[in-house]
PDB file of C-alpha atoms in Angstrom:
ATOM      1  CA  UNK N   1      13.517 -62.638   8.774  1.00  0.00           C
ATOM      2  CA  UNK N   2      12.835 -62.509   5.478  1.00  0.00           C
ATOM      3  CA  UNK N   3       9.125 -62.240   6.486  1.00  0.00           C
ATOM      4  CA  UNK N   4       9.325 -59.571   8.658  1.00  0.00           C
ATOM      5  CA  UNK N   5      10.749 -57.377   6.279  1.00  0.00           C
ATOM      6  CA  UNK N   6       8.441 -58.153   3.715  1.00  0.00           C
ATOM      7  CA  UNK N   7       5.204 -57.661   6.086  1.00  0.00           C
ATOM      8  CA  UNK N   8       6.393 -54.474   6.958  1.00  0.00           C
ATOM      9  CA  UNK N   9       7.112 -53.215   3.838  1.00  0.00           C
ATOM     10  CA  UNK N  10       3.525 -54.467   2.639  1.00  0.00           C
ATOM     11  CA  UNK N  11       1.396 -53.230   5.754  1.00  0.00           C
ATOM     12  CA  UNK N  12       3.848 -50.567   7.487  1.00  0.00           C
ATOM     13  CA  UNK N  13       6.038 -48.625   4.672  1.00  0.00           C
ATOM     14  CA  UNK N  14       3.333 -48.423   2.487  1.00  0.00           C
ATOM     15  CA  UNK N  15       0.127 -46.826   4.485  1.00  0.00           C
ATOM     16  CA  UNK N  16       2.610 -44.510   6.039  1.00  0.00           C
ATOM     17  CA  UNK N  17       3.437 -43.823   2.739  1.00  0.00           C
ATOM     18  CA  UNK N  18      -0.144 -43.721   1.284  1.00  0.00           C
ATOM     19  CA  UNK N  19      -1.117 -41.736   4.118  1.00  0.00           C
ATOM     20  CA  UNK N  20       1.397 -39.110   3.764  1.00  0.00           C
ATOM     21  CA  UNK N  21       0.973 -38.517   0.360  1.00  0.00           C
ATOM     22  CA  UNK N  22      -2.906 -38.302   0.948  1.00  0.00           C
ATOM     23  CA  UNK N  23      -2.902 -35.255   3.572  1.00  0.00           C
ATOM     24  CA  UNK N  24      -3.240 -31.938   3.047  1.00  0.00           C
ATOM     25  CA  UNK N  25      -0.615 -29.918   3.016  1.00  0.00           C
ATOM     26  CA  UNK N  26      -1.119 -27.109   5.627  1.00  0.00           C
ATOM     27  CA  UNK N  27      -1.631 -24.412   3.591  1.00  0.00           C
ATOM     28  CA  UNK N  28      -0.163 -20.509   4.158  1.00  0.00           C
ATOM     29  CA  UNK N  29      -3.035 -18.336   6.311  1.00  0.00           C
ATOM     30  CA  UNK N  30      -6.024 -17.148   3.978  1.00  0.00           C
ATOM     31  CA  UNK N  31      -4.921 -14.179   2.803  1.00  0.00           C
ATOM     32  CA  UNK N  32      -7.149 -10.749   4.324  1.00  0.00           C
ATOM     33  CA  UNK N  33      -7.510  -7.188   2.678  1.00  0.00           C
ATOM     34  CA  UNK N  34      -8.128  -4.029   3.664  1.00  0.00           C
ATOM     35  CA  UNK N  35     -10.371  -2.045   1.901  1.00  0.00           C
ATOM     36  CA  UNK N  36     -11.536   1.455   1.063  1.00  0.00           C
ATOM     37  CA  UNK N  37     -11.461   4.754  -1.054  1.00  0.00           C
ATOM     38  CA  UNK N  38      -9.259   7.469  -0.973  1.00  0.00           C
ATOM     39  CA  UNK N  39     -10.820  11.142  -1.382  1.00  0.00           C
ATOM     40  CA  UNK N  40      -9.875  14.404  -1.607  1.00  0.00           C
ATOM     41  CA  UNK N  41     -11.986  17.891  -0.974  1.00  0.00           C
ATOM     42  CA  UNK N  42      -9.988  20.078  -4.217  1.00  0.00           C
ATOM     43  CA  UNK N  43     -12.754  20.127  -6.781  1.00  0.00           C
ATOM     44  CA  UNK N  44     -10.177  19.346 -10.063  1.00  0.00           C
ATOM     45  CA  UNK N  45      -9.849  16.294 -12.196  1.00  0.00           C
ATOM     46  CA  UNK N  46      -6.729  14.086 -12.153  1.00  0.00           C
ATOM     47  CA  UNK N  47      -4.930  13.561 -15.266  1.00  0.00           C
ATOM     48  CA  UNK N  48      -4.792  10.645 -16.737  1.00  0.00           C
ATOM     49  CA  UNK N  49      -1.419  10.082 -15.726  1.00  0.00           C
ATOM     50  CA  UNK N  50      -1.921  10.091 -12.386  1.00  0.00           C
ATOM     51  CA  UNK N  51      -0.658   7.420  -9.851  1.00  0.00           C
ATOM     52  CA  UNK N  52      -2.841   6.401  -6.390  1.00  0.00           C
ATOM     53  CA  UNK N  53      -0.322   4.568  -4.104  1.00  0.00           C
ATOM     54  CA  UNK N  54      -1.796   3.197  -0.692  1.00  0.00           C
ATOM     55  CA  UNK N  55       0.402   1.222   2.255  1.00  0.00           C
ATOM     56  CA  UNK N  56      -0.437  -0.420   4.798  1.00  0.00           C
ATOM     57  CA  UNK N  57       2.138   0.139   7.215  1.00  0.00           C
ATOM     58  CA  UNK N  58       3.533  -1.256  10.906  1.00  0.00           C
ATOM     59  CA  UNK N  59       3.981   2.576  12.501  1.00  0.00           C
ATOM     60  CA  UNK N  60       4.662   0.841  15.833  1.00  0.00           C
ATOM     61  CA  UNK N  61       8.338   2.504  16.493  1.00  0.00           C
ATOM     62  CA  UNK N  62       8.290   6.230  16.527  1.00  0.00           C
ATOM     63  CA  UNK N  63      12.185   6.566  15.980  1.00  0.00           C
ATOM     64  CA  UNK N  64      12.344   3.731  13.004  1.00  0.00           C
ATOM     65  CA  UNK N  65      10.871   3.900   9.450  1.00  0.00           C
ATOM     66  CA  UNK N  66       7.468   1.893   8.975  1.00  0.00           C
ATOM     67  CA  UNK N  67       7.520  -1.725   7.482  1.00  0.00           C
ATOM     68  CA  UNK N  68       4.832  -1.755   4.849  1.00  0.00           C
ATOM     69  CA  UNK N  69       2.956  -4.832   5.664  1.00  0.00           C
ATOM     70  CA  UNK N  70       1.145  -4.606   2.086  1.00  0.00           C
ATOM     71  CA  UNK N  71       0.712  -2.021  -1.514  1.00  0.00           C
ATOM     72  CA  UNK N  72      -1.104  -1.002  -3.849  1.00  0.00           C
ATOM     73  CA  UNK N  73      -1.285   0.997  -6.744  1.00  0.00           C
ATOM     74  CA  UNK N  74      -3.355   2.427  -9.194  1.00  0.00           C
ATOM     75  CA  UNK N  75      -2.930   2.756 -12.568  1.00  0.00           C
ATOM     76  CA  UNK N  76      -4.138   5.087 -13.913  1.00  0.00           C
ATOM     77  CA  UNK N  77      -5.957   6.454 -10.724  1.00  0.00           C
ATOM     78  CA  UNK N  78      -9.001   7.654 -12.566  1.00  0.00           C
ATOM     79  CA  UNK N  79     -11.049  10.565 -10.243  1.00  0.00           C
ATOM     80  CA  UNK N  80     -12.171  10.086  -6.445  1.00  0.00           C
ATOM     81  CA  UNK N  81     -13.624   8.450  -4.698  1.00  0.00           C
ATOM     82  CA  UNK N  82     -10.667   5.996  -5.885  1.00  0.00           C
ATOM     83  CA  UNK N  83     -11.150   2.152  -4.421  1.00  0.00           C
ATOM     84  CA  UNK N  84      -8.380   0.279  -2.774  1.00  0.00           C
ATOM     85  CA  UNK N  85      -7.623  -3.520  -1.391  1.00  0.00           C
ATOM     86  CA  UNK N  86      -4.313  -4.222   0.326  1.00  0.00           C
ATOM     87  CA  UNK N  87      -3.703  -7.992   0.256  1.00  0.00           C
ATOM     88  CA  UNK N  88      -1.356  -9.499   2.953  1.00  0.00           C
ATOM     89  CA  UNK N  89      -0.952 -12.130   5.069  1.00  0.00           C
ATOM     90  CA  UNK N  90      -2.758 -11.720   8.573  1.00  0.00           C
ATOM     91  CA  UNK N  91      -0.181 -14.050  10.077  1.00  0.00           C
ATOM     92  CA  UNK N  92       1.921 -11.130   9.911  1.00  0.00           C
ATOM     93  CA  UNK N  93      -0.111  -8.794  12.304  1.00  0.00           C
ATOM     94  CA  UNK N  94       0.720  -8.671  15.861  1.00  0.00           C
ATOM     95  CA  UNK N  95      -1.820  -6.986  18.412  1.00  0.00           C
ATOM     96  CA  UNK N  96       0.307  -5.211  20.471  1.00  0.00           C
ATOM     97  CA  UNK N  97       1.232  -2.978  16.860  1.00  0.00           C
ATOM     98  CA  UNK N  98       0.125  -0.012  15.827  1.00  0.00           C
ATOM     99  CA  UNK N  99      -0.881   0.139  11.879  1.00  0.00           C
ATOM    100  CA  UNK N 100      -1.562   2.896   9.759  1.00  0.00           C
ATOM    101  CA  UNK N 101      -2.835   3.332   6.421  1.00  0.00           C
ATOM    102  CA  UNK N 102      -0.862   5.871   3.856  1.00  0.00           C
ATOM    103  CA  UNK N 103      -1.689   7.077   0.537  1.00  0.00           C
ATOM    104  CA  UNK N 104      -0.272   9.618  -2.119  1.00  0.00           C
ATOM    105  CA  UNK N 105      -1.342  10.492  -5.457  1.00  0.00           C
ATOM    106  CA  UNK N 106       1.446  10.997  -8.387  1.00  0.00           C
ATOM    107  CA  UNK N 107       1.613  12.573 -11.419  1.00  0.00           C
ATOM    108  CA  UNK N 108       4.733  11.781 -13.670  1.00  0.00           C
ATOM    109  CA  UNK N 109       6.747  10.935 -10.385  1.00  0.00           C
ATOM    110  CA  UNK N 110       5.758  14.463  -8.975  1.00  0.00           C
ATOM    111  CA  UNK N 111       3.229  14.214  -6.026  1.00  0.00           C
ATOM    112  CA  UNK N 112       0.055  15.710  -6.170  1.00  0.00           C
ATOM    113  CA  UNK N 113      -1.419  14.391  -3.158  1.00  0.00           C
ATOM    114  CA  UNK N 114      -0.913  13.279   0.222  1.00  0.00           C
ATOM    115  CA  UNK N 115      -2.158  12.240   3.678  1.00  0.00           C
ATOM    116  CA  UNK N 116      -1.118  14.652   6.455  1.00  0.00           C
ATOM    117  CA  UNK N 117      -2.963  13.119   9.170  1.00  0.00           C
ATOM    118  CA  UNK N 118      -2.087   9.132  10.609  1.00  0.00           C
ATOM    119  CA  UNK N 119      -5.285   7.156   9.615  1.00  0.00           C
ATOM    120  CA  UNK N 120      -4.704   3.967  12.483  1.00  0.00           C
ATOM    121  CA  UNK N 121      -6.576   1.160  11.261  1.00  0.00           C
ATOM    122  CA  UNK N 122      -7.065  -2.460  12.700  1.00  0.00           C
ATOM    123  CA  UNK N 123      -5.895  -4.562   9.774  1.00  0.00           C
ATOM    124  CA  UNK N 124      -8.201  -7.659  10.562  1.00  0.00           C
ATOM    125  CA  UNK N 125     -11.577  -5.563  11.246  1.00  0.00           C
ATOM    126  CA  UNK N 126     -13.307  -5.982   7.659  1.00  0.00           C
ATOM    127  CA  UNK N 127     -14.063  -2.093   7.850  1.00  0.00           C
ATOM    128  CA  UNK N 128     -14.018   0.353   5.186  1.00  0.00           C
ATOM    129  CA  UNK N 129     -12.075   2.845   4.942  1.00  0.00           C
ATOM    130  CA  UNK N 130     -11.908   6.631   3.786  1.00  0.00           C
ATOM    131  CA  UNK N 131      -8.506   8.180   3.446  1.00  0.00           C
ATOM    132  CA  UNK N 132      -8.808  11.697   2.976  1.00  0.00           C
ATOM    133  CA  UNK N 133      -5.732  13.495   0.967  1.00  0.00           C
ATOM    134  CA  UNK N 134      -4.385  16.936   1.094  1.00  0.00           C
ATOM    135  CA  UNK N 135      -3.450  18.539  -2.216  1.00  0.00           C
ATOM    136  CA  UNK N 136       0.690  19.523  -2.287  1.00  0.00           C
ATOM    137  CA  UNK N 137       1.404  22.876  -3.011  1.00  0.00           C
ATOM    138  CA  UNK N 138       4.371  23.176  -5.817  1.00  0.00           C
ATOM    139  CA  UNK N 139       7.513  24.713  -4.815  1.00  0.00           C
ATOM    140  CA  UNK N 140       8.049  28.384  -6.197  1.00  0.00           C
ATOM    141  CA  UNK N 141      10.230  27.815  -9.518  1.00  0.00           C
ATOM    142  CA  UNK N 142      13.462  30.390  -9.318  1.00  0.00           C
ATOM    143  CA  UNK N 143      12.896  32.982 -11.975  1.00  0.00           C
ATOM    144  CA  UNK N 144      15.925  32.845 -14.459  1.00  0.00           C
ATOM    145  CA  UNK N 145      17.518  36.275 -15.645  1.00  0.00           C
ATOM    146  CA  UNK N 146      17.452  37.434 -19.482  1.00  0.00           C
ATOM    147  CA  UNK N 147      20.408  38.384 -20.791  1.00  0.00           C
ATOM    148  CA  UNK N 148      21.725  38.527 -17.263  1.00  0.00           C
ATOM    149  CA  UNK N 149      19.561  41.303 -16.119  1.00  0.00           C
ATOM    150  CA  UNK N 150      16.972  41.681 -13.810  1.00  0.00           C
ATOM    151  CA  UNK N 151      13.494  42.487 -14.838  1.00  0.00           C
ATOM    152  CA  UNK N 152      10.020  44.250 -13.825  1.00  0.00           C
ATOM    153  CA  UNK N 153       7.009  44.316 -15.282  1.00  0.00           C
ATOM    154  CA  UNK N 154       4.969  47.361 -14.596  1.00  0.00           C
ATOM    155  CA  UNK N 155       0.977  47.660 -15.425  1.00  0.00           C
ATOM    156  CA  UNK N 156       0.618  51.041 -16.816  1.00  0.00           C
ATOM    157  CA  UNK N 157      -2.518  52.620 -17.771  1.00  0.00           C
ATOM    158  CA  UNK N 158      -4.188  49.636 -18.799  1.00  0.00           C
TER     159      UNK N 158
END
């Protein structure tokens, strides 16, 4: 009996052993990227401030928020054409989705930039792509009163 247990242990325990130890393990799916520049037709410099922020998001469900799928930001987002890569893990795309990339442009937490328009994108096509941004037009600031009184300022002769 004595024999048995030792023959296994010496030519069954120990290349299952061995052999576990010597594969692979499976490793996660190779991550993908997608890939592009972000533009904008206003003719002006960014500060150097300035934030780029592109998603890559699961827009699927019209009535529910988007899951971002993957990010990135820029810092500091230098002037366009600005280049992006999303990483994220392709295991996580399903074909019958609908993704869209999204991308915004901040200056000290105040954005600057924007795009209006859904740019659909196939996440696992290695294709470029071009986001194009629309500048934000700043709210009106309330005027304050002096000395609790209203104000006008007339142009009079000059």
């Amino acid at each position: 009996m004595l024999d048995r247990i030792a023959e296994f242990l010496i030519f069954g325990f120990v290349p299952l052993v061995v052999g576990i130890l010597a594969v692979p393990e499976q490793s996660v799916a190779a991550e993908r990227a997608v890939r592009g520049e972000v533009i904008y037709r206003e003719r002006i410099a960014l500060p150097p401030s300035a934030v780029l922020s592109v998603q890559l998001a699961d827009v699927s469900l019209a009535d529910a928020p988007a899951t971002i799928i993957g990010e990135q930001q820029v810092k500091p987002a230098g002037q366009v054409p600005i280049s992006f890569e999303i990483k994220f893990d392709p295991s996580v795309i399903r074909s019958q989705m609908t993704y869209a990339l999204q991308a915004r442009i901040t200056v000290d937490d105040k954005l600057l930039f924007i795009s209006d328009m859904r740019h659909q994108v196939d996440p696992l096509a290695d294709v470029p792509q071009t986001i194009m941004l629309k500048m934000v037009t700043p709210r009106a600031e309330p005027t304050a009163a002096v000395f609790d009184q209203r104000w006008r300022g007339d142009y009079i002769d000059g």
